[in-house]
Amino acid sequence: MRADFLHARPGRLSLLLVTEIPEHLLKRSQARRGAAGESAGDAAGSTAVATQAAAPAVAAPKAPAVPAGPAPAKPDSPVVAAYKARKKIPVWAMLTLSIFPVWAFLYVLALRPEPATAVGPLGAGVPLYSNCAGCHGAEGGGGVGYAFADGAVIASYPHIEDQLRWVKLGSDAYKSAGVDIPGDPNREGGPHITGASGVMPGWPSLTDAELLAVVCHVRYDLGGGDEESEEFALWCADDSPIYVALESGEATFDNVHEQFEGVIEIGSMPLPGTSADAAG
Ligand code: HEC
């Protein structure tokens, strides 16, 4: 049975491939197949036959594989026909897809965290204000402590130096030093008197740069201070030279007035506040 089958196939092949495979090669192939078939069928075949059959055993399977490809006038297989008849991707879809890399690029850019150096005092002050929000309100609307919003804090402290000193030292230090007016003595509606509204804790735990950052946030983000002012440029702008000097340790509250012109001494002791028209 098996031998018949093997013989029958090359016979058919020789008809199909008569122009492409020389007759003598086909015959040799047939002969070898025969030998291989016998040795396969006859389990007790001699070693001579087996070694002869070994080489063609590699070539033989190739013979049936050849005719599968070359038949020239073959109609398209269903797969190829389906491929040719497929719906093409419309131009608008291609254009839309071509924008995808741009979108992905911008998306990744947006996910990247801001470089730390771009955060000026206002940016740094936002998280620090969590120390103050409980008493002064998340938006500076006031609570246990005074409100900052709508210019209130600017009215109390026309000069940022007086406010920095107050926030660093707190109300108890002013009380024991006998300094009753930490801010503007000419404040509209009367000056704020030390201890009149309760106890304000001091913040020696914050660095001078951090104190400046949180006070900038209070004055300009919450208090409505004028960002066109000289004070803003000098103390609170992203490129504030005083913030840079405090951050690097080049300046401190004790000596910043010696390094920058027109700056009032902050120091580390309570001092009476200055009015808006006082020399700054
Ligand atoms: C425990 C509550 C509390 C916390 C926390 C607190 N304050 Fe105060 N703050 C007060 C009180 C009370 C006063 C009024 C003190 C007085 O009457 O002497 C005050 C007053 C002030 C004033 C003066 C306002 C004015 O118009 O006279 C400023 C400025 C101020 N606080 C800033 C801050 C900052 C900045 C922080 C955070 C670093 C902060 N406070 C945290 C309770 C607090």
Coordinates of C-alpha atoms and ligand atoms in Angstrom, one line a residue:
M1 CA 0.0 0.0 0.0
R2 CA 2.6 2.4 1.2
A3 CA 5.0 1.6 -1.6
D4 CA 2.2 2.0 -4.2
F5 CA 1.4 5.4 -2.9
L6 CA 5.0 6.6 -3.0
H7 CA 5.4 5.4 -6.6
A8 CA 2.2 7.0 -7.8
R9 CA 3.1 10.5 -6.8
P10 CA 6.3 11.0 -8.6
G11 CA 4.6 9.6 -11.7
R12 CA 2.1 12.4 -11.5
L13 CA 4.8 14.9 -10.8
S14 CA 6.7 14.0 -13.9
L15 CA 3.7 15.0 -16.0
L16 CA 3.4 18.4 -14.4
L17 CA 7.1 19.2 -14.4
V18 CA 8.2 17.7 -17.6
T19 CA 9.6 21.0 -18.9
E20 CA 11.3 22.0 -15.7
I21 CA 13.0 18.8 -14.3
P22 CA 15.1 16.7 -16.6
E23 CA 13.8 13.2 -17.1
H24 CA 16.9 11.5 -15.9
L25 CA 16.8 13.3 -12.6
L26 CA 13.2 12.4 -12.1
K27 CA 14.0 8.8 -12.8
R28 CA 16.8 8.8 -10.4
S29 CA 14.6 10.4 -7.8
Q30 CA 11.9 7.8 -8.5
A31 CA 14.4 5.0 -8.1
R32 CA 15.6 6.4 -4.8
R33 CA 12.2 6.8 -3.6
G34 CA 11.6 3.2 -4.4
A35 CA 14.6 2.2 -2.4
A36 CA 13.6 4.5 0.4
G37 CA 10.1 3.1 0.4
E38 CA 11.4 -0.5 0.5
S39 CA 13.8 0.2 3.3
A40 CA 11.0 2.0 5.1
G41 CA 8.6 -0.8 4.5
D42 CA 11.2 -3.5 5.2
A43 CA 12.3 -2.9 8.7
A44 CA 15.2 -5.4 8.3
G45 CA 16.7 -3.6 5.2
S46 CA 20.5 -3.9 4.8
T47 CA 22.8 -1.1 5.9
A48 CA 23.9 -0.5 2.3
V49 CA 20.3 0.3 1.3
A50 CA 19.9 2.4 4.4
T51 CA 23.0 4.6 3.7
Q52 CA 22.0 4.9 0.1
A53 CA 18.5 6.0 1.1
A54 CA 19.9 8.4 3.7
A55 CA 21.0 11.0 1.2
P56 CA 17.9 11.1 -1.0
A57 CA 15.7 11.1 2.0
V58 CA 16.6 14.7 2.4
A59 CA 16.0 15.6 -1.3
A60 CA 13.0 13.4 -1.8
P61 CA 10.5 15.5 0.3
K62 CA 11.6 18.5 -1.8
A63 CA 10.2 17.0 -5.0
P64 CA 6.5 17.2 -4.0
A65 CA 7.1 20.7 -2.6
V66 CA 8.3 22.1 -5.9
P67 CA 5.0 21.9 -7.9
A68 CA 3.0 23.6 -5.2
G69 CA 4.6 27.0 -6.1
P70 CA 5.3 27.4 -9.8
A71 CA 1.9 26.5 -11.4
P72 CA 1.7 29.8 -13.4
A73 CA -1.9 30.3 -14.3
K74 CA -3.3 29.5 -10.9
P75 CA -6.1 31.8 -9.9
D76 CA -5.6 33.8 -6.7
S77 CA -6.1 31.8 -3.6
P78 CA -9.0 32.9 -1.4
V79 CA -6.6 34.6 0.9
V80 CA -4.9 36.6 -1.8
A81 CA -8.2 37.5 -3.4
A82 CA -9.5 38.7 -0.1
Y83 CA -6.4 40.7 0.4
K84 CA -6.8 42.4 -3.1
A85 CA -10.5 43.1 -2.5
R86 CA -10.0 44.4 1.0
K87 CA -11.2 47.8 2.1
K88 CA -8.4 50.3 2.0
I89 CA -7.7 52.6 5.0
P90 CA -9.3 56.0 4.1
V91 CA -7.0 59.0 3.8
W92 CA -8.6 60.8 6.7
A93 CA -7.8 57.9 9.0
M94 CA -4.2 57.9 7.8
L95 CA -3.9 61.6 8.5
T96 CA -5.5 61.2 11.9
L97 CA -3.1 58.3 12.7
S98 CA -0.1 60.3 11.5
I99 CA -0.8 62.9 14.2
F100 CA -0.6 60.2 16.9
P101 CA 3.2 60.5 17.4
V102 CA 2.9 64.3 17.9
W103 CA 0.1 63.7 20.4
A104 CA 2.1 61.0 22.2
F105 CA 5.2 63.3 22.4
L106 CA 3.2 66.2 23.9
Y107 CA 1.5 63.7 26.3
V108 CA 4.8 62.5 27.6
L109 CA 6.1 66.1 27.9
A110 CA 3.1 67.0 30.0
L111 CA 3.7 64.1 32.3
R112 CA 7.3 65.1 33.1
P113 CA 7.6 66.9 36.4
E114 CA 8.7 70.5 36.4
P115 CA 12.4 70.9 36.9
A116 CA 13.0 72.0 40.5
T117 CA 15.0 75.1 39.5
A118 CA 12.0 76.6 37.8
V119 CA 10.2 76.9 41.2
G120 CA 10.7 80.5 42.5
P121 CA 9.6 81.7 45.9
L122 CA 5.9 81.7 45.0
G123 CA 6.0 78.1 43.9
A124 CA 7.9 77.0 46.9
G125 CA 5.5 78.9 49.2
V126 CA 2.4 77.0 48.2
P127 CA 3.2 73.7 50.1
L128 CA 4.7 75.7 53.0
Y129 CA 1.4 77.5 53.5
S130 CA 0.0 74.3 54.8
N131 CA 1.6 75.4 58.1
C132 CA -0.7 78.5 58.1
A133 CA -3.9 77.5 56.4
G134 CA -5.5 76.1 59.6
C135 CA -5.6 79.5 61.3
H136 CA -5.6 81.9 58.3
G137 CA -7.8 80.0 55.9
A138 CA -6.9 78.0 52.8
E139 CA -7.4 81.0 50.6
G140 CA -6.3 83.6 53.2
G141 CA -9.9 84.4 54.2
G142 CA -9.0 84.3 57.9
G143 CA -9.9 82.2 60.9
V144 CA -8.3 82.2 64.3
G145 CA -5.7 84.5 62.7
Y146 CA -6.3 87.6 60.6
A147 CA -7.4 87.5 57.0
F148 CA -4.8 88.2 54.3
A149 CA -7.1 88.5 51.3
D150 CA -8.1 91.7 49.4
G151 CA -5.0 93.6 50.4
A152 CA -5.5 93.1 54.1
V153 CA -2.0 91.8 54.8
I154 CA -0.4 94.5 52.6
A155 CA -2.3 97.1 54.7
S156 CA -0.9 95.6 57.9
Y157 CA 2.6 95.2 56.5
P158 CA 3.4 97.7 53.8
H159 CA 7.0 96.4 53.9
I160 CA 7.7 92.7 53.5
E161 CA 10.7 92.9 55.9
D162 CA 8.4 93.7 58.9
Q163 CA 6.2 90.7 58.0
L164 CA 9.1 88.3 57.6
R165 CA 10.3 89.3 61.1
W166 CA 6.9 88.8 62.6
V167 CA 6.3 85.4 61.0
K168 CA 9.7 84.2 62.0
L169 CA 9.4 85.3 65.7
G170 CA 5.7 85.0 66.5
S171 CA 3.5 87.1 68.8
D172 CA 5.0 85.9 72.1
A173 CA 8.4 87.3 71.3
Y174 CA 6.9 90.7 70.4
K175 CA 4.9 90.7 73.6
S176 CA 7.9 89.9 75.8
A177 CA 10.0 92.5 74.0
G178 CA 7.3 95.1 74.5
V179 CA 6.8 95.8 70.8
D180 CA 3.1 96.5 70.4
I181 CA 2.8 97.3 66.8
P182 CA 4.7 94.8 64.5
G183 CA 3.2 96.3 61.3
D184 CA 2.0 99.7 60.0
P185 CA 1.3 102.1 62.9
N186 CA -0.9 104.2 60.5
R187 CA -2.9 101.2 59.3
E188 CA -6.3 102.2 58.1
G189 CA -8.8 101.3 60.8
G190 CA -6.1 101.3 63.4
P191 CA -2.9 99.4 63.8
H192 CA -2.9 95.6 64.7
I193 CA -1.7 95.4 68.3
T194 CA 0.4 92.5 69.4
G195 CA -1.7 89.8 71.2
A196 CA -5.0 91.5 70.4
S197 CA -6.2 88.6 68.3
G198 CA -4.6 85.7 70.1
V199 CA -1.3 83.9 69.9
M200 CA 0.6 83.6 66.6
P201 CA 3.3 80.9 66.8
G202 CA 6.8 81.7 65.6
W203 CA 8.4 79.8 62.7
P204 CA 12.1 79.4 63.6
S205 CA 11.8 75.9 62.2
L206 CA 11.6 77.3 58.7
T207 CA 14.8 78.5 56.9
D208 CA 15.0 82.2 55.9
A209 CA 14.4 81.2 52.2
E210 CA 11.3 79.2 53.2
L211 CA 10.0 82.0 55.3
L212 CA 10.4 84.3 52.3
A213 CA 8.6 81.8 50.1
V214 CA 5.6 81.4 52.3
V215 CA 5.3 85.2 52.9
C216 CA 5.5 85.8 49.1
H217 CA 2.6 83.4 48.7
V218 CA 0.7 85.2 51.4
R219 CA 1.3 88.6 50.0
Y220 CA 1.0 88.0 46.2
D221 CA -1.1 84.8 45.7
L222 CA -3.5 85.3 48.6
G223 CA -3.2 89.0 49.6
G224 CA -3.5 90.6 46.2
G225 CA -0.1 92.4 46.3
D226 CA 1.0 94.3 43.1
E227 CA 3.3 92.0 41.0
E228 CA 4.5 95.1 39.1
S229 CA 6.1 96.5 42.2
E230 CA 9.8 96.9 42.9
E231 CA 9.3 94.7 46.0
F232 CA 7.9 91.9 44.0
A233 CA 10.9 91.9 41.5
L234 CA 13.4 92.1 44.4
W235 CA 11.9 89.5 46.7
C236 CA 9.2 87.3 45.2
A237 CA 9.7 87.0 41.4
D238 CA 10.9 83.7 40.0
D239 CA 14.4 85.3 39.5
S240 CA 14.4 87.2 42.8
P241 CA 18.0 87.9 43.7
I242 CA 17.2 88.0 47.4
Y243 CA 15.5 84.6 47.3
V244 CA 18.6 83.2 45.5
A245 CA 20.9 84.7 48.1
L246 CA 18.9 83.4 51.0
E247 CA 18.6 79.9 49.4
S248 CA 22.3 79.7 48.8
G249 CA 23.2 81.0 52.3
E250 CA 25.0 84.0 50.9
A251 CA 22.5 86.2 52.8
T252 CA 20.5 85.8 56.0
F253 CA 17.7 87.9 57.7
D254 CA 20.6 89.4 59.8
N255 CA 22.6 90.8 56.9
V256 CA 20.3 91.0 53.8
H257 CA 19.9 94.7 54.4
E258 CA 23.6 95.2 54.1
Q259 CA 23.8 93.4 50.8
F260 CA 20.8 94.9 49.0
E261 CA 20.1 98.6 48.7
G262 CA 16.9 99.9 50.2
V263 CA 16.2 96.9 52.3
I264 CA 15.0 97.3 55.9
E265 CA 16.8 95.3 58.6
I266 CA 14.9 92.1 59.5
G267 CA 17.3 90.8 62.2
S268 CA 16.4 88.2 64.8
M269 CA 14.7 90.5 67.4
P270 CA 11.3 92.1 67.5
L271 CA 11.2 95.6 66.0
P272 CA 8.4 98.2 65.6
G273 CA 6.8 98.0 62.2
T274 CA 7.1 100.7 59.5
S275 CA 4.4 102.6 57.7
A276 CA 3.9 102.7 54.0
D277 CA 5.6 106.0 53.5
A278 CA 8.6 105.1 55.7
A279 CA 11.9 104.8 53.9
G280 CA 12.3 101.3 52.7
Ligands
HEC1 C1 -2.2 78.5 65.6 C2 -2.8 79.4 64.6 C3 -1.9 80.2 63.7 C4 -1.0 79.6 62.8 C5 -0.7 78.2 62.5 C6 -0.4 80.7 62.0 N1 -0.9 81.9 62.5 FE1 -0.5 83.8 61.8 N2 -1.7 84.6 63.3 C7 -2.4 83.9 64.2 C8 -3.0 84.8 65.2 C9 -3.9 84.4 66.3 C10 -2.6 86.1 64.8 C11 -2.9 87.4 65.5 C12 -1.8 87.5 66.6 C13 -1.9 88.7 67.4 O1 -3.0 89.3 67.6 O2 -0.9 89.1 68.0 C14 -1.8 85.9 63.6 C15 -1.2 87.0 62.8 C16 -0.5 86.8 61.7 C17 -0.1 87.9 60.8 C18 -0.4 89.3 61.0 C19 -1.6 89.7 60.1 C20 -2.1 91.1 60.3 O3 -2.8 91.5 59.5 O4 -1.7 91.7 61.3 C21 0.5 87.3 59.8 C22 1.2 88.1 58.6 C23 0.5 85.9 60.0 N3 -0.1 85.6 61.1 C24 1.2 85.0 59.1 C25 1.2 83.6 59.4 C26 1.9 82.7 58.5 C27 2.7 83.1 57.3 C28 1.7 81.5 59.1 C29 2.3 80.2 58.6 C30 3.8 80.1 58.4 C31 0.9 81.6 60.2 N4 0.6 83.0 60.4 C32 0.5 80.6 61.0 C33 -2.5 82.5 64.3 C34 -1.8 81.6 63.5

